[in-house]
CSV table of C-alpha atoms in Angstrom, one decimal:
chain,number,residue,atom,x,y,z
A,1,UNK,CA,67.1,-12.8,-27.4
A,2,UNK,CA,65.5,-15.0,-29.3
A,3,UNK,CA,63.8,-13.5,-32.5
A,4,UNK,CA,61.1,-15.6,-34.8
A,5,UNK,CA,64.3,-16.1,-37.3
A,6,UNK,CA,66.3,-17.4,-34.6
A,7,UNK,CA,63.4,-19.5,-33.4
A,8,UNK,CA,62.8,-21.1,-36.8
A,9,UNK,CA,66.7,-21.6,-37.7
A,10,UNK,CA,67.1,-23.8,-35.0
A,11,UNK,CA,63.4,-25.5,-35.5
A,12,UNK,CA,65.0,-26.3,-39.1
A,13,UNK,CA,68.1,-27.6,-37.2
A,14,UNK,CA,66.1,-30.0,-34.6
A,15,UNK,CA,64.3,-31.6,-37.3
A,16,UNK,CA,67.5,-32.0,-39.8
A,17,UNK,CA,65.8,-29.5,-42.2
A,18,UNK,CA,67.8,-27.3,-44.9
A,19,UNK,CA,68.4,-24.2,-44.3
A,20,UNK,CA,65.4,-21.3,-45.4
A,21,UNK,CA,64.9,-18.2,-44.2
A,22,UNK,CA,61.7,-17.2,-42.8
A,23,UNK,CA,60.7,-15.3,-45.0
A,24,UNK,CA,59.9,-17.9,-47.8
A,25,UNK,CA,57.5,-19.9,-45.6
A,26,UNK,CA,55.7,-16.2,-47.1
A,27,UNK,CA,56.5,-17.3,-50.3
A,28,UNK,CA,55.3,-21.0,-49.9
A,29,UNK,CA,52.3,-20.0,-48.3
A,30,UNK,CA,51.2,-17.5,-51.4
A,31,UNK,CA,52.1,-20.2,-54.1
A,32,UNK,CA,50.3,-23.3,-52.2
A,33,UNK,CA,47.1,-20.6,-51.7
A,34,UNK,CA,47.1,-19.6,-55.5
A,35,UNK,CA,47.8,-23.3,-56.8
A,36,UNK,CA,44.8,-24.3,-54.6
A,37,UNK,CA,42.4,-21.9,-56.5
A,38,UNK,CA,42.3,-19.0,-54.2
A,39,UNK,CA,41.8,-15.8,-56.0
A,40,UNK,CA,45.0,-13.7,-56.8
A,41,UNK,CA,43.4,-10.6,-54.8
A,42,UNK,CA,42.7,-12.5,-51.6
A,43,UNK,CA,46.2,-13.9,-51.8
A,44,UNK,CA,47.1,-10.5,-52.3
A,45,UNK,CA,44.9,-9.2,-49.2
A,46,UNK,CA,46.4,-11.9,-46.7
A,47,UNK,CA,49.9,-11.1,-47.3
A,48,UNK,CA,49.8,-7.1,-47.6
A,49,UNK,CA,51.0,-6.3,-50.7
A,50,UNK,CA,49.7,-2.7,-51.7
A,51,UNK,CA,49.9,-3.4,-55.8
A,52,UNK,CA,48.9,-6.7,-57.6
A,53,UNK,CA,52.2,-6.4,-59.5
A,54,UNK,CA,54.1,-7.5,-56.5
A,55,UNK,CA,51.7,-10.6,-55.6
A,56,UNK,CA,51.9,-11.8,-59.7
A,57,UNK,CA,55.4,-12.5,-59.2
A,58,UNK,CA,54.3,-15.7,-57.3
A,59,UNK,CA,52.4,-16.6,-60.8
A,60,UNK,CA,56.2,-17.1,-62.4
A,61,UNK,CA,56.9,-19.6,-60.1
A,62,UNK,CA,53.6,-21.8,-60.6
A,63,UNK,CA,53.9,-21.6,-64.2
A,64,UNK,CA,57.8,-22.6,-63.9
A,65,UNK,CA,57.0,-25.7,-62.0
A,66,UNK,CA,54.2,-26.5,-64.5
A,67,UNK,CA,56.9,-26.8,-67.0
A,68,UNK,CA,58.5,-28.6,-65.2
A,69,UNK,CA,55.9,-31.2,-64.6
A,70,UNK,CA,55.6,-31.3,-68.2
A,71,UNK,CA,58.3,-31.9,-68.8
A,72,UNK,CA,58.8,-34.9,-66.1
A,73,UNK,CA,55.4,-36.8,-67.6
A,74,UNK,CA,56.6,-36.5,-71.0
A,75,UNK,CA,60.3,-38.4,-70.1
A,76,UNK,CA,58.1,-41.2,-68.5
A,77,UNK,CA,55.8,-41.3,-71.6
A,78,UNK,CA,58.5,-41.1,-74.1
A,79,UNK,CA,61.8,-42.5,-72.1
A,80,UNK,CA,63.4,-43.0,-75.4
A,81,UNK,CA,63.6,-39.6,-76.4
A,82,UNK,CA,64.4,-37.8,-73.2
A,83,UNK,CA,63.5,-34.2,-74.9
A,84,UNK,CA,61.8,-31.4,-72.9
A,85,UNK,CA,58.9,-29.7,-74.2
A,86,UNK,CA,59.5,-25.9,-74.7
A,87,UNK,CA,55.3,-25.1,-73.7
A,88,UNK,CA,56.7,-21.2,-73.8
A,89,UNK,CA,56.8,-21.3,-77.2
């Protein structure tokens, strides 16, 4: 029987992809939509979730790869000093 995580494992396979389950295709789909400006409670509509709690998670992991960004631009501003900015302070 082939089920949609069956189906997708081997689509990863075929086209030399790492390994992900399906269920963070979910997870890329509600960070892309809030990074691209869609309001939290549509996101929140699309994929379900009954409290607004559970949909803010996605927020953490926008803000984590802000700080990483940061981070990156400032290393190619300032190569010689190769220090992180802390922007949670």
């Amino acid at each position: 029987m082939q089920t949609p995580t069956r189906q997708f494992s081997k689509f990863l396979e075929r086209h030399g992809l790492k390994h992900r389950k399906l269920h963070s295709l979910r997870h890329t789909s509600a960070t892309l939509l809030l990074y691209g400006g869609i309001n939290i409670r549509q996101v929140q509509s699309r994929l379900g979730h009954s409290e607004l709690e559970t949909t803010q998670k996605y927020l953490h992991h926008l803000s984590e790869a802000d700080v990483e960004a940061v981070n990156v631009l400032t290393n190619m501003i300032e190569p010689d000093e190769r220090k992180n900015i802390d922007v949670t302070a």
